[in-house]
Amino acid sequence: MRASSRSRPDVFHSQLETASASPLLGRSPPASANPQTLTEKIVQRFSLGLPKGKVVRSGDYVTLGPHHCMTHDNSWPVALKFMSIGASKIHDTRQIVMTLDHDVQNKSESNLKKYSQIEGFAKQHGVDFYPAGRGIGHQIMVEEGYAWPGTLVVASDSHSNMYGGVGCLGTPVVRTDAASIWATGRTWWQIPPIAKVTFTGTLPAGVTGKDVIVALCGLFNNDEVLNHAIEFSGSEETLRSLPVDDRLTIANMTTEWGALSGLFPIDAVLKAWLRYKAIDSAIASAMNPSNTVLNMRFTHSRLEELISNPLSADRGAKYAKSLFLNLSTLSPYIAGPNSVKVATPLAELELQNVAIQKAYLVSCTNSRASDLAAAAKVFKDAAVAGKVSKIAKGVDFYIAAASLPEQQIAEEAGDWKTLLDAGAKALPAGCGPCIGLGTGLLEPGEVGISASNRNFKGRMGSTDAKAYLASPEVVAASALAGYICGPGRYQKPDFIKGVIRGEGNGALGMDKLTSIEEALEKIVASADEIIEKAETDRPGDSKKAPPTTVTEILHGFPEKVQGEIIFCDADNINTDGIYPGKFTYQDNITKDKMAEICMSNYDKQFSSIAREGDILVAGFNFGCGSSREQAATAILAKKIPLVVAGSFGNIFSRNSINNALMGVEVPKLIQRLRQAFPKSSASAETTKGQAPSHQKEPLTRRTGWTFTWNVGRSEVEVQEGKGGEKWTQKVGELPPNVQEIIARGGLENWVKKEIGAA
């Protein structure tokens, strides 16, 4: 192994100091008599103020002291929140990392001013800072050792899940949470239900980690892991077929699968990767003793501490559900168009000769040196008699490394030059087209294929364009050919008839044993209920109906919320649909403008249809996608006080509470609305959350129905139009502590008042 000759980027002085491991890591794990999942064990280590002997479980609310918290281009809005709540000093400067990565191509005066403000704030407070062009924040967190196995790391970005690829529990927070962490070192979290995903078999040649996660999103596309924490597992042989770069890709896109984290085990593959990083860091440090940036995090002593204190899920740990996927039966997969829930085997899509106009090898998902090498190999293999193969006529191929060090590795290997010689257009290391910012966005009517993580309608450009997702080699082959195709590296074995997947862990005997154990547990639980009922239901006891529980209503909070229902009949309306990504990092957007563009990527007519005081009702998994707070604040700017859905994306629910937007889940209402206002068969066959350009039915419908939420009684009443049926239903309680946050105008104002009272 050798140390790369690439230079080390300049950083602040605070990054050159010796870092000590978090004292939280020294805590002893709970007794094996109380088995925990790996997620629960890590949360246990980073929970603050737990009662003595408390063993954390899925469902518990905990106060977390994250090992690190990363913010990116949203650092200045976070700083404004931080200062507005009366804070003046960052609680723990070693905890905070700031990166500039999203809008790095934007050289406007306003963006450069914001970048300068972020850098100045970071320098003033002595926190670790990485400038524009250094790389995407998530990649920096991994390659610089902030995301360390067995720790809990958060970031104000939805793809924090990526840290799970190196055994670090990564999960997103929102801007207000980040400001709270800056000020206090802590935030709140409810441990989600935990799903176990077992891989069996081994990954075939020509199949990549991108194919694994695209297949998972498309084959398990009924919200199986929505708002869950995922733990991946498999045999030693199976996991050896998934190198760390593939794991990072899979963990990164568990966000698109609907999960809040995607955690891989701390196994031999990961330890070998860490050992290489430690050696590389030691050699680089010896070559340049004055620069010890990597040496302070990737060290042999830290690695030995990790190995000597192994961390893994306990045998007998409880999971909310278990799924499995046989990697040996997997082939290259493509997601789209415009949805990760639609996954098609490459072999089928190749037959359709789908022409493309743009191709992208960008983002934190698949732009590491290994990805660039895989793409370059496609062009090298296609070269004839030493003549460089070229990108197809009429196709623009954009490349941007995940970080500057990854680009430098590709340059040293010659892969970067191969791609440029083929006609690729280089962009600075950053998010760029993936978030819909900068050069090379999709124009109306165009088709693009990308190795990034999201292909939501309108995210990478026009809402009238189509976007597909694929592995780097498929993206490169498609750019070379001018239509969606692969490089021909995968050869399907004759015995493979389809992808083997399902519930359980993929081992028939173990699945039977698990089923028996679950059945016995249900019998015992049922017997306990019968005994408890017999003890409380004694002869002579009066039979009274249980009293209606009334929730206390705080002063200033409305007892009822009422309005006319406007119905957006789609599931999985994501945050890009609610608030277009191109506006996310423009901090000077007025409320009137936010109201105007609210829901515009879903329905351009929404602004003219919705009225002040309306109740917005949508389908299931409303607000999935990114962590942008504007998805909630734009709805408030439209003067809509309440959103009702079949279910919400977890990050949207958190943003709503933190920004004083009320929300309630009423699945029955969605069912009733869909019965009353059915879609045509052509419309019903379209992709969930998307609409064809020829659709004549309204995407947003004024229903004439009235919705009333009685907060105190935790009950909703629906009047189905004039003379229609009226019905009521119990809903979840809005407790006084949440009322208080909303009544004060959001978490920012609540924290401000708490600091003032201290």
JSON list of N, CA, C and O in Angstrom, two decimals, residues 531-567:
[
{"chain": "A", "resi": 531, "resn": "ILE", "atom": "N", "xyz": [-55.66, -13.42, 31.36]},
{"chain": "A", "resi": 531, "resn": "ILE", "atom": "CA", "xyz": [-55.54, -13.39, 32.83]},
{"chain": "A", "resi": 531, "resn": "ILE", "atom": "C", "xyz": [-55.81, -11.99, 33.36]},
{"chain": "A", "resi": 531, "resn": "ILE", "atom": "O", "xyz": [-56.53, -11.80, 34.34]},
{"chain": "A", "resi": 532, "resn": "GLU", "atom": "N", "xyz": [-55.21, -10.99, 32.68]},
{"chain": "A", "resi": 532, "resn": "GLU", "atom": "CA", "xyz": [-55.39, -9.60, 33.13]},
{"chain": "A", "resi": 532, "resn": "GLU", "atom": "C", "xyz": [-56.86, -9.20, 33.06]},
{"chain": "A", "resi": 532, "resn": "GLU", "atom": "O", "xyz": [-57.40, -8.56, 33.96]},
{"chain": "A", "resi": 533, "resn": "LYS", "atom": "N", "xyz": [-57.54, -9.62, 31.98]},
{"chain": "A", "resi": 533, "resn": "LYS", "atom": "CA", "xyz": [-58.96, -9.28, 31.83]},
{"chain": "A", "resi": 533, "resn": "LYS", "atom": "C", "xyz": [-59.80, -9.96, 32.90]},
{"chain": "A", "resi": 533, "resn": "LYS", "atom": "O", "xyz": [-60.72, -9.38, 33.47]},
{"chain": "A", "resi": 534, "resn": "ALA", "atom": "N", "xyz": [-59.44, -11.23, 33.21]},
{"chain": "A", "resi": 534, "resn": "ALA", "atom": "CA", "xyz": [-60.19, -11.97, 34.23]},
{"chain": "A", "resi": 534, "resn": "ALA", "atom": "C", "xyz": [-60.03, -11.32, 35.60]},
{"chain": "A", "resi": 534, "resn": "ALA", "atom": "O", "xyz": [-60.97, -11.28, 36.40]},
{"chain": "A", "resi": 535, "resn": "GLU", "atom": "N", "xyz": [-58.84, -10.80, 35.86]},
{"chain": "A", "resi": 535, "resn": "GLU", "atom": "CA", "xyz": [-58.59, -10.18, 37.16]},
{"chain": "A", "resi": 535, "resn": "GLU", "atom": "C", "xyz": [-59.33, -8.86, 37.32]},
{"chain": "A", "resi": 535, "resn": "GLU", "atom": "O", "xyz": [-59.75, -8.48, 38.41]},
{"chain": "A", "resi": 536, "resn": "THR", "atom": "N", "xyz": [-59.48, -8.13, 36.21]},
{"chain": "A", "resi": 536, "resn": "THR", "atom": "CA", "xyz": [-60.13, -6.81, 36.30]},
{"chain": "A", "resi": 536, "resn": "THR", "atom": "C", "xyz": [-61.63, -6.88, 36.04]},
{"chain": "A", "resi": 536, "resn": "THR", "atom": "O", "xyz": [-62.37, -5.99, 36.44]},
{"chain": "A", "resi": 537, "resn": "ASP", "atom": "N", "xyz": [-62.08, -7.98, 35.38]},
{"chain": "A", "resi": 537, "resn": "ASP", "atom": "CA", "xyz": [-63.48, -8.12, 35.02]},
{"chain": "A", "resi": 537, "resn": "ASP", "atom": "C", "xyz": [-64.19, -9.04, 36.01]},
{"chain": "A", "resi": 537, "resn": "ASP", "atom": "O", "xyz": [-64.77, -10.05, 35.64]},
{"chain": "A", "resi": 538, "resn": "ARG", "atom": "N", "xyz": [-64.15, -8.76, 37.29]},
{"chain": "A", "resi": 538, "resn": "ARG", "atom": "CA", "xyz": [-64.71, -9.65, 38.30]},
{"chain": "A", "resi": 538, "resn": "ARG", "atom": "C", "xyz": [-66.22, -9.52, 38.38]},
{"chain": "A", "resi": 538, "resn": "ARG", "atom": "O", "xyz": [-66.77, -8.45, 38.10]},
{"chain": "A", "resi": 539, "resn": "PRO", "atom": "N", "xyz": [-66.91, -10.60, 38.82]},
{"chain": "A", "resi": 539, "resn": "PRO", "atom": "CA", "xyz": [-68.37, -10.53, 38.95]},
{"chain": "A", "resi": 539, "resn": "PRO", "atom": "C", "xyz": [-68.79, -9.39, 39.87]},
{"chain": "A", "resi": 539, "resn": "PRO", "atom": "O", "xyz": [-68.18, -9.17, 40.92]},
{"chain": "A", "resi": 540, "resn": "GLY", "atom": "N", "xyz": [-69.85, -8.72, 39.51]},
{"chain": "A", "resi": 540, "resn": "GLY", "atom": "CA", "xyz": [-70.38, -7.65, 40.34]},
{"chain": "A", "resi": 540, "resn": "GLY", "atom": "C", "xyz": [-69.80, -6.29, 40.01]},
{"chain": "A", "resi": 540, "resn": "GLY", "atom": "O", "xyz": [-70.31, -5.27, 40.46]},
{"chain": "A", "resi": 541, "resn": "ASP", "atom": "N", "xyz": [-68.69, -6.28, 39.24]},
{"chain": "A", "resi": 541, "resn": "ASP", "atom": "CA", "xyz": [-68.12, -4.99, 38.85]},
{"chain": "A", "resi": 541, "resn": "ASP", "atom": "C", "xyz": [-69.06, -4.30, 37.88]},
{"chain": "A", "resi": 541, "resn": "ASP", "atom": "O", "xyz": [-69.64, -4.92, 36.99]},
{"chain": "A", "resi": 542, "resn": "SER", "atom": "N", "xyz": [-69.25, -3.01, 38.04]},
{"chain": "A", "resi": 542, "resn": "SER", "atom": "CA", "xyz": [-70.12, -2.26, 37.13]},
{"chain": "A", "resi": 542, "resn": "SER", "atom": "C", "xyz": [-69.43, -2.10, 35.79]},
{"chain": "A", "resi": 542, "resn": "SER", "atom": "O", "xyz": [-68.24, -1.86, 35.71]},
{"chain": "A", "resi": 543, "resn": "LYS", "atom": "N", "xyz": [-70.20, -2.27, 34.74]},
{"chain": "A", "resi": 543, "resn": "LYS", "atom": "CA", "xyz": [-69.68, -2.13, 33.38]},
{"chain": "A", "resi": 543, "resn": "LYS", "atom": "C", "xyz": [-69.93, -0.70, 32.91]},
{"chain": "A", "resi": 543, "resn": "LYS", "atom": "O", "xyz": [-71.05, -0.33, 32.58]},
{"chain": "A", "resi": 544, "resn": "LYS", "atom": "N", "xyz": [-68.88, 0.08, 32.91]},
{"chain": "A", "resi": 544, "resn": "LYS", "atom": "CA", "xyz": [-69.00, 1.46, 32.47]},
{"chain": "A", "resi": 544, "resn": "LYS", "atom": "C", "xyz": [-68.14, 1.68, 31.23]},
{"chain": "A", "resi": 544, "resn": "LYS", "atom": "O", "xyz": [-67.05, 1.13, 31.12]},
{"chain": "A", "resi": 545, "resn": "ALA", "atom": "N", "xyz": [-68.67, 2.49, 30.34]},
{"chain": "A", "resi": 545, "resn": "ALA", "atom": "CA", "xyz": [-67.89, 2.82, 29.16]},
{"chain": "A", "resi": 545, "resn": "ALA", "atom": "C", "xyz": [-66.67, 3.63, 29.59]},
{"chain": "A", "resi": 545, "resn": "ALA", "atom": "O", "xyz": [-66.76, 4.46, 30.49]},
{"chain": "A", "resi": 546, "resn": "PRO", "atom": "N", "xyz": [-65.53, 3.37, 28.98]},
{"chain": "A", "resi": 546, "resn": "PRO", "atom": "CA", "xyz": [-64.33, 4.12, 29.37]},
{"chain": "A", "resi": 546, "resn": "PRO", "atom": "C", "xyz": [-64.54, 5.61, 29.10]},
{"chain": "A", "resi": 546, "resn": "PRO", "atom": "O", "xyz": [-65.11, 5.99, 28.08]},
{"chain": "A", "resi": 547, "resn": "PRO", "atom": "N", "xyz": [-64.12, 6.44, 30.03]},
{"chain": "A", "resi": 547, "resn": "PRO", "atom": "CA", "xyz": [-64.31, 7.86, 29.85]},
{"chain": "A", "resi": 547, "resn": "PRO", "atom": "C", "xyz": [-63.46, 8.39, 28.70]},
{"chain": "A", "resi": 547, "resn": "PRO", "atom": "O", "xyz": [-62.39, 7.87, 28.41]},
{"chain": "A", "resi": 548, "resn": "THR", "atom": "N", "xyz": [-63.97, 9.41, 28.02]},
{"chain": "A", "resi": 548, "resn": "THR", "atom": "CA", "xyz": [-63.23, 10.04, 26.94]},
{"chain": "A", "resi": 548, "resn": "THR", "atom": "C", "xyz": [-62.10, 10.88, 27.52]},
{"chain": "A", "resi": 548, "resn": "THR", "atom": "O", "xyz": [-62.34, 11.75, 28.36]},
{"chain": "A", "resi": 549, "resn": "THR", "atom": "N", "xyz": [-60.90, 10.57, 27.12]},
{"chain": "A", "resi": 549, "resn": "THR", "atom": "CA", "xyz": [-59.75, 11.33, 27.60]},
{"chain": "A", "resi": 549, "resn": "THR", "atom": "C", "xyz": [-59.68, 12.66, 26.88]},
{"chain": "A", "resi": 549, "resn": "THR", "atom": "O", "xyz": [-59.75, 12.72, 25.65]},
{"chain": "A", "resi": 550, "resn": "VAL", "atom": "N", "xyz": [-59.58, 13.73, 27.64]},
{"chain": "A", "resi": 550, "resn": "VAL", "atom": "CA", "xyz": [-59.51, 15.07, 27.06]},
{"chain": "A", "resi": 550, "resn": "VAL", "atom": "C", "xyz": [-58.10, 15.61, 27.26]},
{"chain": "A", "resi": 550, "resn": "VAL", "atom": "O", "xyz": [-57.58, 15.63, 28.38]},
{"chain": "A", "resi": 551, "resn": "THR", "atom": "N", "xyz": [-57.48, 16.01, 26.16]},
{"chain": "A", "resi": 551, "resn": "THR", "atom": "CA", "xyz": [-56.14, 16.57, 26.22]},
{"chain": "A", "resi": 551, "resn": "THR", "atom": "C", "xyz": [-56.21, 18.02, 26.66]},
{"chain": "A", "resi": 551, "resn": "THR", "atom": "O", "xyz": [-57.06, 18.79, 26.20]},
{"chain": "A", "resi": 552, "resn": "GLU", "atom": "N", "xyz": [-55.31, 18.39, 27.55]},
{"chain": "A", "resi": 552, "resn": "GLU", "atom": "CA", "xyz": [-55.24, 19.78, 28.00]},
{"chain": "A", "resi": 552, "resn": "GLU", "atom": "C", "xyz": [-54.86, 20.67, 26.82]},
{"chain": "A", "resi": 552, "resn": "GLU", "atom": "O", "xyz": [-53.95, 20.36, 26.05]},
{"chain": "A", "resi": 553, "resn": "ILE", "atom": "N", "xyz": [-55.58, 21.77, 26.66]},
{"chain": "A", "resi": 553, "resn": "ILE", "atom": "CA", "xyz": [-55.29, 22.74, 25.61]},
{"chain": "A", "resi": 553, "resn": "ILE", "atom": "C", "xyz": [-54.59, 23.94, 26.25]},
{"chain": "A", "resi": 553, "resn": "ILE", "atom": "O", "xyz": [-55.14, 24.60, 27.13]},
{"chain": "A", "resi": 554, "resn": "LEU", "atom": "N", "xyz": [-53.37, 24.20, 25.79]},
{"chain": "A", "resi": 554, "resn": "LEU", "atom": "CA", "xyz": [-52.61, 25.31, 26.36]},
{"chain": "A", "resi": 554, "resn": "LEU", "atom": "C", "xyz": [-53.18, 26.65, 25.91]},
{"chain": "A", "resi": 554, "resn": "LEU", "atom": "O", "xyz": [-53.78, 26.76, 24.83]},
{"chain": "A", "resi": 555, "resn": "HIS", "atom": "N", "xyz": [-52.95, 27.65, 26.73]},
{"chain": "A", "resi": 555, "resn": "HIS", "atom": "CA", "xyz": [-53.41, 29.00, 26.40]},
{"chain": "A", "resi": 555, "resn": "HIS", "atom": "C", "xyz": [-52.77, 29.45, 25.09]},
{"chain": "A", "resi": 555, "resn": "HIS", "atom": "O", "xyz": [-51.56, 29.34, 24.89]},
{"chain": "A", "resi": 556, "resn": "GLY", "atom": "N", "xyz": [-53.59, 29.94, 24.20]},
{"chain": "A", "resi": 556, "resn": "GLY", "atom": "CA", "xyz": [-53.09, 30.41, 22.91]},
{"chain": "A", "resi": 556, "resn": "GLY", "atom": "C", "xyz": [-53.14, 29.37, 21.81]},
{"chain": "A", "resi": 556, "resn": "GLY", "atom": "O", "xyz": [-52.87, 29.70, 20.64]},
{"chain": "A", "resi": 557, "resn": "PHE", "atom": "N", "xyz": [-53.47, 28.13, 22.16]},
{"chain": "A", "resi": 557, "resn": "PHE", "atom": "CA", "xyz": [-53.55, 27.09, 21.13]},
{"chain": "A", "resi": 557, "resn": "PHE", "atom": "C", "xyz": [-55.02, 26.85, 20.79]},
{"chain": "A", "resi": 557, "resn": "PHE", "atom": "O", "xyz": [-55.87, 26.76, 21.69]},
{"chain": "A", "resi": 558, "resn": "PRO", "atom": "N", "xyz": [-55.39, 26.75, 19.51]},
{"chain": "A", "resi": 558, "resn": "PRO", "atom": "CA", "xyz": [-56.80, 26.58, 19.14]},
{"chain": "A", "resi": 558, "resn": "PRO", "atom": "C", "xyz": [-57.37, 25.24, 19.59]},
{"chain": "A", "resi": 558, "resn": "PRO", "atom": "O", "xyz": [-56.70, 24.21, 19.49]},
{"chain": "A", "resi": 559, "resn": "GLU", "atom": "N", "xyz": [-58.61, 25.28, 20.08]},
{"chain": "A", "resi": 559, "resn": "GLU", "atom": "CA", "xyz": [-59.27, 24.03, 20.48]},
{"chain": "A", "resi": 559, "resn": "GLU", "atom": "C", "xyz": [-59.68, 23.22, 19.26]},
{"chain": "A", "resi": 559, "resn": "GLU", "atom": "O", "xyz": [-59.72, 21.99, 19.30]},
{"chain": "A", "resi": 560, "resn": "LYS", "atom": "N", "xyz": [-60.02, 23.93, 18.16]},
{"chain": "A", "resi": 560, "resn": "LYS", "atom": "CA", "xyz": [-60.42, 23.27, 16.93]},
{"chain": "A", "resi": 560, "resn": "LYS", "atom": "C", "xyz": [-59.73, 23.93, 15.74]},
{"chain": "A", "resi": 560, "resn": "LYS", "atom": "O", "xyz": [-59.45, 25.13, 15.76]},
{"chain": "A", "resi": 561, "resn": "VAL", "atom": "N", "xyz": [-59.48, 23.12, 14.71]},
{"chain": "A", "resi": 561, "resn": "VAL", "atom": "CA", "xyz": [-58.96, 23.62, 13.44]},
{"chain": "A", "resi": 561, "resn": "VAL", "atom": "C", "xyz": [-59.91, 23.13, 12.37]},
{"chain": "A", "resi": 561, "resn": "VAL", "atom": "O", "xyz": [-60.19, 21.93, 12.27]},
{"chain": "A", "resi": 562, "resn": "GLN", "atom": "N", "xyz": [-60.42, 24.06, 11.56]},
{"chain": "A", "resi": 562, "resn": "GLN", "atom": "CA", "xyz": [-61.46, 23.70, 10.58]},
{"chain": "A", "resi": 562, "resn": "GLN", "atom": "C", "xyz": [-61.19, 24.38, 9.25]},
{"chain": "A", "resi": 562, "resn": "GLN", "atom": "O", "xyz": [-60.65, 25.49, 9.20]},
{"chain": "A", "resi": 563, "resn": "GLY", "atom": "N", "xyz": [-61.55, 23.71, 8.16]},
{"chain": "A", "resi": 563, "resn": "GLY", "atom": "CA", "xyz": [-61.40, 24.30, 6.85]},
{"chain": "A", "resi": 563, "resn": "GLY", "atom": "C", "xyz": [-61.90, 23.37, 5.77]},
{"chain": "A", "resi": 563, "resn": "GLY", "atom": "O", "xyz": [-62.25, 22.21, 6.02]},
{"chain": "A", "resi": 564, "resn": "GLU", "atom": "N", "xyz": [-61.95, 23.90, 4.53]},
{"chain": "A", "resi": 564, "resn": "GLU", "atom": "CA", "xyz": [-62.36, 23.10, 3.39]},
{"chain": "A", "resi": 564, "resn": "GLU", "atom": "C", "xyz": [-61.19, 22.25, 2.91]},
{"chain": "A", "resi": 564, "resn": "GLU", "atom": "O", "xyz": [-60.04, 22.71, 2.88]},
{"chain": "A", "resi": 565, "resn": "ILE", "atom": "N", "xyz": [-61.47, 21.03, 2.52]},
{"chain": "A", "resi": 565, "resn": "ILE", "atom": "CA", "xyz": [-60.44, 20.11, 2.06]},
{"chain": "A", "resi": 565, "resn": "ILE", "atom": "C", "xyz": [-60.08, 20.38, 0.61]},
{"chain": "A", "resi": 565, "resn": "ILE", "atom": "O", "xyz": [-60.95, 20.43, -0.26]},
{"chain": "A", "resi": 566, "resn": "ILE", "atom": "N", "xyz": [-58.78, 20.58, 0.36]},
{"chain": "A", "resi": 566, "resn": "ILE", "atom": "CA", "xyz": [-58.26, 20.51, -1.00]},
{"chain": "A", "resi": 566, "resn": "ILE", "atom": "C", "xyz": [-57.45, 19.22, -1.07]},
{"chain": "A", "resi": 566, "resn": "ILE", "atom": "O", "xyz": [-56.64, 18.94, -0.19]},
{"chain": "A", "resi": 567, "resn": "PHE", "atom": "N", "xyz": [-57.69, 18.43, -2.11]},
{"chain": "A", "resi": 567, "resn": "PHE", "atom": "CA", "xyz": [-57.16, 17.07, -2.16]},
{"chain": "A", "resi": 567, "resn": "PHE", "atom": "C", "xyz": [-56.11, 16.94, -3.26]},
{"chain": "A", "resi": 567, "resn": "PHE", "atom": "O", "xyz": [-56.38, 17.22, -4.43]}
]
